Tab-separated table of C-alpha atoms in Angstrom:
chain	number	residue	atom	x	y	z
A	9	UNK	CA	84.015	46.207	92.112
A	10	UNK	CA	81.847	48.752	90.214
A	11	UNK	CA	78.210	48.372	89.384
A	12	UNK	CA	77.570	48.656	85.665
A	13	UNK	CA	74.405	49.980	84.271
A	14	UNK	CA	74.030	48.101	81.068
A	15	UNK	CA	70.921	49.928	80.041
A	16	UNK	CA	72.778	53.370	80.340
A	17	UNK	CA	75.759	52.201	78.448
A	18	UNK	CA	73.488	51.173	75.591
A	19	UNK	CA	71.215	54.517	75.986
A	20	UNK	CA	68.136	52.315	76.552
A	21	UNK	CA	65.307	52.382	79.183
A	22	UNK	CA	64.716	49.267	81.578
A	23	UNK	CA	61.672	48.373	79.368
A	24	UNK	CA	63.479	48.238	76.043
A	25	UNK	CA	62.243	45.385	73.741
A	26	UNK	CA	64.606	42.862	72.277
A	27	UNK	CA	64.526	44.560	69.029
A	28	UNK	CA	65.386	47.916	70.661
A	29	UNK	CA	68.318	46.230	72.032
A	30	UNK	CA	69.597	44.673	68.967
A	31	UNK	CA	69.228	47.920	67.083
A	32	UNK	CA	71.083	50.051	69.699
A	33	UNK	CA	73.813	47.409	69.879
A	34	UNK	CA	74.363	47.500	66.087
A	35	UNK	CA	74.485	51.414	66.080
A	36	UNK	CA	76.944	51.453	68.895
A	37	UNK	CA	79.131	48.891	67.606
A	38	UNK	CA	79.651	50.824	64.418
A	39	UNK	CA	80.099	53.918	66.210
A	40	UNK	CA	82.899	52.477	68.620
A	41	UNK	CA	84.312	49.617	66.270
A	42	UNK	CA	88.103	50.315	66.956
A	43	UNK	CA	88.801	49.791	63.283
A	44	UNK	CA	86.621	52.693	62.119
A	45	UNK	CA	85.922	54.826	65.221
A	46	UNK	CA	87.974	57.857	65.976
A	47	UNK	CA	86.242	58.251	69.333
A	48	UNK	CA	88.615	58.631	72.257
A	49	UNK	CA	88.704	55.146	74.107
A	50	UNK	CA	86.798	53.463	71.236
A	51	UNK	CA	88.085	50.184	72.090
A	52	UNK	CA	87.122	50.376	75.855
A	53	UNK	CA	83.586	51.542	74.899
A	54	UNK	CA	83.192	48.892	72.255
A	55	UNK	CA	84.166	46.120	74.987
A	56	UNK	CA	81.637	47.870	77.294
A	57	UNK	CA	78.895	47.918	74.768
A	58	UNK	CA	79.640	44.245	73.672
A	59	UNK	CA	79.534	43.333	77.390
A	60	UNK	CA	76.092	45.013	77.999
A	61	UNK	CA	74.714	43.524	74.871
A	62	UNK	CA	75.908	39.908	75.968
A	63	UNK	CA	73.676	40.389	79.121
A	64	UNK	CA	70.647	42.192	77.695
A	65	UNK	CA	70.230	40.144	74.483
A	66	UNK	CA	69.902	37.009	76.672
A	67	UNK	CA	66.537	36.614	78.373
A	68	UNK	CA	68.026	34.726	81.253
A	69	UNK	CA	70.866	36.903	81.846
A	70	UNK	CA	68.689	40.001	81.462
A	71	UNK	CA	66.107	38.753	84.031
A	72	UNK	CA	68.967	37.933	86.332
A	73	UNK	CA	70.514	41.444	85.914
A	74	UNK	CA	67.169	42.945	86.284
A	75	UNK	CA	66.685	41.293	89.621
A	76	UNK	CA	69.445	43.276	90.996
A	77	UNK	CA	67.032	46.116	90.940
A	78	UNK	CA	67.035	49.591	89.458
A	79	UNK	CA	68.363	51.442	92.237
A	80	UNK	CA	72.127	50.985	91.602
A	81	UNK	CA	74.058	53.771	90.165
A	82	UNK	CA	76.826	53.232	87.499
A	83	UNK	CA	80.080	53.079	89.167
A	84	UNK	CA	78.585	52.260	92.621
A	85	UNK	CA	80.601	49.851	94.749
A	86	UNK	CA	78.978	46.428	94.111
A	87	UNK	CA	79.101	42.974	95.668
A	88	UNK	CA	76.843	40.026	94.154
A	89	UNK	CA	73.888	39.393	96.607
A	90	UNK	CA	74.489	36.704	99.074
A	91	UNK	CA	73.443	33.349	97.704
A	92	UNK	CA	73.848	34.674	94.114
A	93	UNK	CA	74.225	31.628	91.775
A	94	UNK	CA	73.481	32.340	88.301
A	95	UNK	CA	74.021	28.821	86.964
A	96	UNK	CA	71.255	27.423	89.168
A	97	UNK	CA	69.086	30.428	88.669
A	98	UNK	CA	69.236	30.015	84.972
A	99	UNK	CA	68.209	26.325	85.165
A	100	UNK	CA	70.077	23.190	85.082
A	101	UNK	CA	70.484	23.332	81.287
A	102	UNK	CA	72.218	26.648	81.129
A	103	UNK	CA	75.315	25.429	83.336
A	104	UNK	CA	77.982	27.832	83.870
A	105	UNK	CA	77.523	30.808	81.734
A	106	UNK	CA	80.128	31.096	79.042
A	107	UNK	CA	79.440	34.307	77.250
A	108	UNK	CA	79.677	33.981	73.402
A	109	UNK	CA	79.770	37.679	72.413
A	110	UNK	CA	79.390	38.604	68.669
A	111	UNK	CA	82.037	41.146	69.533
A	112	UNK	CA	85.454	39.386	70.020
A	113	UNK	CA	87.317	42.057	71.827
A	114	UNK	CA	88.888	40.923	75.001
A	115	UNK	CA	87.822	40.056	78.510
A	116	UNK	CA	84.676	40.758	80.389
A	117	UNK	CA	84.605	43.286	83.447
A	118	UNK	CA	84.941	41.905	86.960
A	119	UNK	CA	81.322	42.887	87.311
A	120	UNK	CA	80.244	40.655	84.592
A	121	UNK	CA	82.253	37.776	85.910
A	122	UNK	CA	81.177	37.993	89.394
A	123	UNK	CA	77.435	37.783	88.113
A	124	UNK	CA	77.733	35.291	85.364
A	125	UNK	CA	81.113	33.575	85.776
A	126	UNK	CA	83.404	32.904	82.812
A	127	UNK	CA	84.487	35.447	80.366
A	128	UNK	CA	83.626	36.833	77.061
A	129	UNK	CA	84.403	34.589	74.239
A	130	UNK	CA	86.061	32.054	76.335
A	131	UNK	CA	88.219	30.755	73.526
A	132	UNK	CA	91.227	30.729	75.799
A	133	UNK	CA	89.974	27.768	77.828
A	134	UNK	CA	88.586	25.752	74.857
A	135	UNK	CA	91.798	24.901	73.084
A	136	UNK	CA	94.764	23.177	74.167
A	137	UNK	CA	97.368	25.055	72.523
A	138	UNK	CA	97.057	28.411	70.483
A	139	UNK	CA	99.283	31.158	69.434
A	140	UNK	CA	99.240	34.418	71.644
A	141	UNK	CA	97.287	37.289	70.355
A	142	UNK	CA	98.843	40.068	68.360
A	143	UNK	CA	98.619	43.453	70.281
A	144	UNK	CA	98.221	46.853	68.722
A	145	UNK	CA	99.064	50.253	69.922
A	146	UNK	CA	100.058	53.858	69.020
A	147	UNK	CA	103.085	55.642	69.915
A	148	UNK	CA	103.421	59.372	69.589
A	149	UNK	CA	106.750	60.840	68.730
A	150	UNK	CA	107.899	64.460	67.847
A	151	UNK	CA	108.888	65.354	64.376
A	152	UNK	CA	112.482	65.751	65.621
A	153	UNK	CA	112.320	62.131	66.827
A	154	UNK	CA	110.939	60.889	63.633
A	155	UNK	CA	113.747	62.764	61.736
A	156	UNK	CA	116.719	61.537	64.038
A	157	UNK	CA	115.237	58.244	65.240
A	158	UNK	CA	114.825	57.657	69.038
A	159	UNK	CA	114.658	54.908	71.451
A	160	UNK	CA	111.476	55.196	73.611
A	161	UNK	CA	110.429	53.347	76.762
A	162	UNK	CA	106.879	52.025	76.644
A	163	UNK	CA	104.694	50.469	79.307
A	164	UNK	CA	102.759	47.539	77.832
A	165	UNK	CA	100.168	45.825	79.417
A	166	UNK	CA	100.695	41.932	79.237
A	167	UNK	CA	97.834	39.677	79.850
A	168	UNK	CA	98.772	35.979	80.644
A	169	UNK	CA	96.231	33.249	81.137
A	170	UNK	CA	96.645	30.868	83.945
A	171	UNK	CA	95.545	27.158	83.718
A	172	UNK	CA	91.861	27.875	83.954
A	173	UNK	CA	92.000	30.545	81.207
A	174	UNK	CA	91.809	33.269	83.726
A	175	UNK	CA	93.459	36.637	82.617
A	176	UNK	CA	95.994	38.128	84.721
A	177	UNK	CA	97.325	41.522	83.613
A	178	UNK	CA	100.729	43.083	84.235
A	179	UNK	CA	102.844	45.750	82.817
A	180	UNK	CA	106.185	45.448	81.159
A	181	UNK	CA	108.635	48.203	79.988
A	182	UNK	CA	109.882	47.794	76.556
A	183	UNK	CA	112.541	49.931	74.854
A	184	UNK	CA	111.169	50.522	71.480
A	185	UNK	CA	113.760	51.572	68.771
A	186	UNK	CA	112.054	53.752	66.191
A	187	UNK	CA	114.464	54.305	62.997
A	188	UNK	CA	114.915	57.746	61.522
A	189	UNK	CA	112.525	58.653	58.749
A	190	UNK	CA	109.344	57.039	59.896
A	191	UNK	CA	106.184	58.418	58.704
A	192	UNK	CA	102.781	58.881	60.547
A	193	UNK	CA	100.607	55.827	60.197
A	194	UNK	CA	103.510	53.443	59.543
A	195	UNK	CA	103.624	50.326	61.806
A	196	UNK	CA	106.424	48.878	63.776
A	197	UNK	CA	106.448	45.235	64.484
A	198	UNK	CA	107.861	43.983	67.810
A	199	UNK	CA	108.262	40.303	67.339
A	200	UNK	CA	107.291	38.243	70.306
A	201	UNK	CA	106.138	40.993	72.448
A	202	UNK	CA	102.484	40.459	72.135
A	203	UNK	CA	100.106	38.096	74.207
A	204	UNK	CA	101.230	34.758	75.671
A	205	UNK	CA	100.315	31.642	73.874
A	206	UNK	CA	98.470	28.790	75.189
A	207	UNK	CA	100.298	25.509	75.667
A	208	UNK	CA	102.958	25.330	72.820
A	209	UNK	CA	101.364	28.155	71.123
A	210	UNK	CA	103.913	31.009	70.057
A	211	UNK	CA	103.860	34.492	71.502
A	212	UNK	CA	101.937	37.168	69.547
A	213	UNK	CA	103.457	40.300	68.134
A	214	UNK	CA	103.144	43.931	69.271
A	215	UNK	CA	102.419	46.360	66.385
A	216	UNK	CA	102.859	50.069	67.086
A	217	UNK	CA	101.344	52.682	64.846
A	218	UNK	CA	103.500	55.735	64.532
A	219	UNK	CA	101.918	59.094	65.238
A	220	UNK	CA	103.779	62.313	64.834
A	221	UNK	CA	102.921	65.218	66.968
A	222	UNK	CA	102.243	68.607	65.454
A	223	UNK	CA	105.198	70.905	65.001
A	224	UNK	CA	105.065	74.403	65.529
A	225	UNK	CA	107.005	75.307	62.466
A	226	UNK	CA	107.121	72.333	60.141
A	227	UNK	CA	104.682	70.208	58.368
A	228	UNK	CA	105.194	66.862	56.965
A	229	UNK	CA	103.775	65.896	53.456
A	230	UNK	CA	104.978	62.432	52.915
A	231	UNK	CA	108.870	62.723	52.735
A	232	UNK	CA	108.886	66.469	52.508
A	233	UNK	CA	108.794	69.100	54.985
A	234	UNK	CA	107.048	72.430	54.521
A	235	UNK	CA	107.581	75.603	56.475
A	236	UNK	CA	106.090	79.053	55.997
A	237	UNK	CA	108.848	81.767	55.726
A	238	UNK	CA	107.992	85.385	56.643
A	239	UNK	CA	110.119	87.781	54.433
A	240	UNK	CA	110.158	91.593	54.102
A	241	UNK	CA	108.797	93.446	50.928
A	242	UNK	CA	112.423	94.454	50.205
A	243	UNK	CA	113.862	90.930	50.701
A	244	UNK	CA	111.061	89.680	48.155
A	245	UNK	CA	111.695	92.438	45.644
A	246	UNK	CA	115.522	92.886	45.729
A	247	UNK	CA	116.285	89.238	46.517
A	248	UNK	CA	118.155	88.369	49.665
A	249	UNK	CA	119.939	85.445	51.526
A	250	UNK	CA	118.183	84.472	54.632
A	251	UNK	CA	118.497	81.986	57.331
A	252	UNK	CA	115.839	79.106	57.390
A	253	UNK	CA	115.351	76.571	60.148
A	254	UNK	CA	115.518	72.821	59.110
A	255	UNK	CA	115.323	69.725	61.211
A	256	UNK	CA	119.150	69.335	60.831
A	257	UNK	CA	120.025	72.964	61.731
A	258	UNK	CA	119.803	76.344	60.235
A	259	UNK	CA	120.666	76.702	56.487
A	260	UNK	CA	121.255	79.764	54.119
A	261	UNK	CA	118.407	80.215	51.509
A	262	UNK	CA	118.695	82.512	48.549
A	263	UNK	CA	115.570	84.398	47.851
A	264	UNK	CA	115.446	85.431	44.209
A	265	UNK	CA	114.487	89.042	43.198
A	266	UNK	CA	110.916	89.651	42.387
A	267	UNK	CA	109.536	86.946	44.679
A	268	UNK	CA	105.868	86.837	45.668
A	269	UNK	CA	103.832	85.578	48.412
A	270	UNK	CA	102.969	81.823	48.096
A	271	UNK	CA	106.095	81.008	46.127
A	272	UNK	CA	107.760	77.638	46.924
A	273	UNK	CA	111.507	77.744	47.338
A	274	UNK	CA	113.053	74.204	47.579
A	275	UNK	CA	115.819	73.100	49.983
A	276	UNK	CA	116.863	69.963	48.227
A	277	UNK	CA	117.494	66.877	50.482
A	278	UNK	CA	116.565	68.770	53.569
A	279	UNK	CA	113.330	66.755	54.109
A	280	UNK	CA	112.785	63.467	55.960
A	281	UNK	CA	115.750	61.110	55.735
A	282	UNK	CA	115.562	57.825	53.621
A	283	UNK	CA	117.340	56.126	50.652
A	284	UNK	CA	116.232	59.385	48.718
A	285	UNK	CA	115.620	62.070	51.478
A	286	UNK	CA	112.769	64.378	50.894
A	287	UNK	CA	113.037	68.001	50.417
A	288	UNK	CA	112.208	71.036	52.575
A	289	UNK	CA	109.852	73.651	51.001
A	290	UNK	CA	109.849	77.285	52.399
A	291	UNK	CA	106.574	79.010	51.279
A	292	UNK	CA	107.146	82.701	51.145
A	293	UNK	CA	104.955	85.127	53.065
A	294	UNK	CA	105.588	88.778	52.692
A	295	UNK	CA	104.879	90.574	55.710
A	296	UNK	CA	105.014	94.519	56.354
A	297	UNK	CA	106.518	96.466	58.961
A	298	UNK	CA	103.609	98.695	60.506
A	299	UNK	CA	104.614	102.234	59.877
A	300	UNK	CA	104.806	103.780	63.505
A	301	UNK	CA	106.901	106.815	62.799
A	302	UNK	CA	106.364	109.718	60.664
A	303	UNK	CA	109.295	108.812	58.540
A	304	UNK	CA	108.219	105.287	58.035
A	305	UNK	CA	104.783	106.675	56.763
A	306	UNK	CA	106.573	109.046	54.530
A	307	UNK	CA	108.496	106.141	53.049
A	308	UNK	CA	105.378	104.281	52.332
A	309	UNK	CA	103.791	107.207	50.830
A	310	UNK	CA	106.740	107.689	48.545
A	311	UNK	CA	106.327	104.056	47.254
A	312	UNK	CA	102.891	104.664	46.578
A	313	UNK	CA	103.683	107.603	44.461
A	314	UNK	CA	106.629	106.036	42.896
A	315	UNK	CA	105.101	102.445	42.203
A	316	UNK	CA	101.412	102.999	41.549
A	317	UNK	CA	100.044	99.440	40.730
A	318	UNK	CA	96.768	97.625	40.987
A	319	UNK	CA	97.270	94.147	42.723
A	320	UNK	CA	93.340	93.659	42.260
A	321	UNK	CA	93.606	94.228	38.419
A	322	UNK	CA	92.375	90.752	37.642
A	323	UNK	CA	89.486	90.942	39.750
A	324	UNK	CA	88.229	93.647	37.256
A	325	UNK	CA	84.817	93.061	36.339
A	326	UNK	CA	83.887	91.665	39.755
A	327	UNK	CA	84.608	94.799	41.572
B	5	UNK	CA	97.249	32.780	42.009
B	6	UNK	CA	96.408	29.522	43.935
B	7	UNK	CA	100.129	28.228	43.380
B	8	UNK	CA	101.195	30.842	45.968
B	9	UNK	CA	102.800	28.839	48.951
B	10	UNK	CA	104.720	31.595	50.783
B	11	UNK	CA	103.952	35.071	52.073
B	12	UNK	CA	106.795	37.543	52.839
B	13	UNK	CA	105.880	40.497	54.928
B	14	UNK	CA	108.407	43.449	54.677
B	15	UNK	CA	108.571	45.704	57.759
B	16	UNK	CA	109.846	48.790	55.862
B	17	UNK	CA	110.330	50.640	58.885
B	18	UNK	CA	112.636	48.328	60.646
B	19	UNK	CA	113.836	46.690	57.483
B	20	UNK	CA	113.051	43.172	58.405
B	21	UNK	CA	111.147	40.433	56.534
B	22	UNK	CA	108.841	38.024	57.738
B	23	UNK	CA	108.463	34.754	55.923
B	24	UNK	CA	105.512	32.622	56.411
B	25	UNK	CA	103.973	29.605	54.600
B	26	UNK	CA	100.208	29.986	53.792
B	27	UNK	CA	99.576	27.271	56.435
B	28	UNK	CA	101.522	29.223	59.052
B	29	UNK	CA	99.806	32.260	58.113
B	30	UNK	CA	96.600	30.619	58.518
B	31	UNK	CA	97.416	29.164	62.012
B	32	UNK	CA	98.801	32.635	63.157
B	33	UNK	CA	96.272	34.993	62.004
B	34	UNK	CA	93.232	32.626	61.578
B	35	UNK	CA	92.762	33.427	57.925
B	36	UNK	CA	91.665	30.447	55.808
B	37	UNK	CA	93.697	30.001	52.568
B	38	UNK	CA	90.495	30.563	50.587
B	39	UNK	CA	89.561	33.666	52.415
B	40	UNK	CA	93.042	35.098	51.895
B	41	UNK	CA	92.860	34.537	48.259
B	42	UNK	CA	89.326	35.965	48.040
B	43	UNK	CA	90.616	39.117	49.865
B	44	UNK	CA	93.449	39.393	47.419
B	45	UNK	CA	91.012	39.099	44.402
B	46	UNK	CA	88.786	41.875	45.886
B	47	UNK	CA	91.805	44.172	46.244
B	48	UNK	CA	91.400	44.417	50.019
B	49	UNK	CA	95.217	44.553	49.962
B	50	UNK	CA	97.750	45.605	47.479
B	51	UNK	CA	100.651	43.101	47.206
B	52	UNK	CA	104.086	44.705	46.603
B	53	UNK	CA	104.855	42.089	43.995
B	54	UNK	CA	103.778	38.262	43.294
B	55	UNK	CA	106.267	35.773	42.252
B	56	UNK	CA	105.475	32.182	41.211
B	57	UNK	CA	105.107	30.778	44.606
B	58	UNK	CA	105.493	33.919	46.789
B	59	UNK	CA	103.509	37.051	47.514
B	60	UNK	CA	105.128	39.991	49.042
B	61	UNK	CA	103.193	42.250	51.191
B	62	UNK	CA	103.916	45.088	53.602
B	63	UNK	CA	102.646	45.464	57.034
B	64	UNK	CA	99.687	47.650	55.950
B	65	UNK	CA	98.391	44.679	54.163
B	66	UNK	CA	98.364	42.604	57.304
B	67	UNK	CA	96.598	45.541	59.165
B	68	UNK	CA	93.893	45.684	56.611
B	69	UNK	CA	93.351	41.787	56.490
B	70	UNK	CA	92.976	41.627	60.371
B	71	UNK	CA	90.722	44.820	60.286
B	72	UNK	CA	88.679	43.085	57.524
B	73	UNK	CA	88.459	39.901	59.899
B	74	UNK	CA	87.047	42.096	62.840
B	75	UNK	CA	84.786	44.004	60.714
B	76	UNK	CA	83.245	40.937	59.427
B	77	UNK	CA	83.079	39.108	62.860
B	78	UNK	CA	81.924	42.240	64.900
B	79	UNK	CA	79.660	44.186	62.336
B	80	UNK	CA	78.673	41.508	59.778
B	81	UNK	CA	80.516	43.371	57.037
B	82	UNK	CA	81.248	41.224	53.936
B	83	UNK	CA	84.522	41.387	52.045
B	84	UNK	CA	83.642	44.031	49.454
B	85	UNK	CA	82.144	45.944	52.140
B	86	UNK	CA	85.165	45.760	54.352
B	87	UNK	CA	87.385	46.663	51.400
B	88	UNK	CA	85.129	49.819	50.856
B	89	UNK	CA	85.441	50.695	54.562
B	90	UNK	CA	89.099	50.315	54.579
B	91	UNK	CA	89.555	52.549	51.442
B	92	UNK	CA	87.268	55.100	52.888
B	93	UNK	CA	88.827	55.158	56.298
B	94	UNK	CA	92.209	55.877	54.411
B	95	UNK	CA	90.811	58.483	52.620
B	96	UNK	CA	89.270	59.967	55.762
B	97	UNK	CA	92.732	59.782	57.622
B	98	UNK	CA	94.477	61.480	54.764
B	99	UNK	CA	91.620	64.388	54.699
B	100	UNK	CA	92.030	64.641	58.481
B	101	UNK	CA	95.745	64.915	58.204
B	102	UNK	CA	95.460	67.608	55.484
B	103	UNK	CA	92.853	69.512	57.431
B	104	UNK	CA	94.938	69.514	60.531
B	105	UNK	CA	97.727	71.062	58.509
B	106	UNK	CA	95.505	73.781	57.124
B	107	UNK	CA	93.948	74.585	60.406
B	108	UNK	CA	97.495	75.522	61.872
């Protein structure tokens, strides 16, 4: 197993005081708390910090940990020293360590268990019967999948507890049916797919939060779809019928004469599906053809002569 | 409010409902009855509707209740603090989403 540098994890030196440790823990717990953190691996970091604090806040555990010496590197292959017995080392009163972390997330690392035995929290061994934990995860789908609905296969880690309350993790493949019209941030509940209960306790549930990947053409605003539609100056000026992509395929859109950049045109019912489906909005963006030939330049010059206008008129006084 | 005896969660995505008594809810999610009503009073979650003995919630309310419990346990945040954190997180998520759209 890997050696864990609890001081490094908490950003502390080996001679940190108890109050340094407490402050560092509180700061890091806020930073990595899975309910507020947007850091990658927040949950894993939070567990790691909780475990480090569990050891460093406890004088006896810290002394035992310090006894291993300062020459170990994080990640180095580690075996507890021969004759290591924390229970005796800590004195008869301490007995077998059962960590009671302030942070209640999950189980301790192998490293922690090899040194101090038991696990974090330890609630699984205390009660005869209790329901399984609810599990939470995220599932990323494409916008097309959100529009059409999809069945996705997922690998879910399943932690089961043996008679001694020791966790044993395996993976399980689940087919997750995602109905059409889901929105980012919505939760899907898979009943009974969470953690295994203890004794007669029921299985927990699995909650998956929907995340929709960025799409190159479309943006989603609640139920509506927005796309930016490039048009030529003459299509905008004279009006035209153009082909617009939607999630359900191409449709024809009539651009009225005298349209402008930024104008929103609505394609009713072409947004995300639902009892009342959303709409798609095409936001016009006038783009010009670069004049590369003499003829093209002459045409632009003619337009300048024929249609002199000042688009910056309203800027007036500020110019 | 204390006459509420049942919670009905609706999973709008799948179109299912989950019905629990307040006691079952307590056993399953470790939320004391009094705490649940306190959370409701603080507006920590918004019920879809309340009938005489039944409160209707969506799954987002369950997520907020569970987050509040963890914030309380792990960071020592009290209920009004947790409600504030959750509201600010929601606003932050919306802003992040909007920013991502604008940055495209």
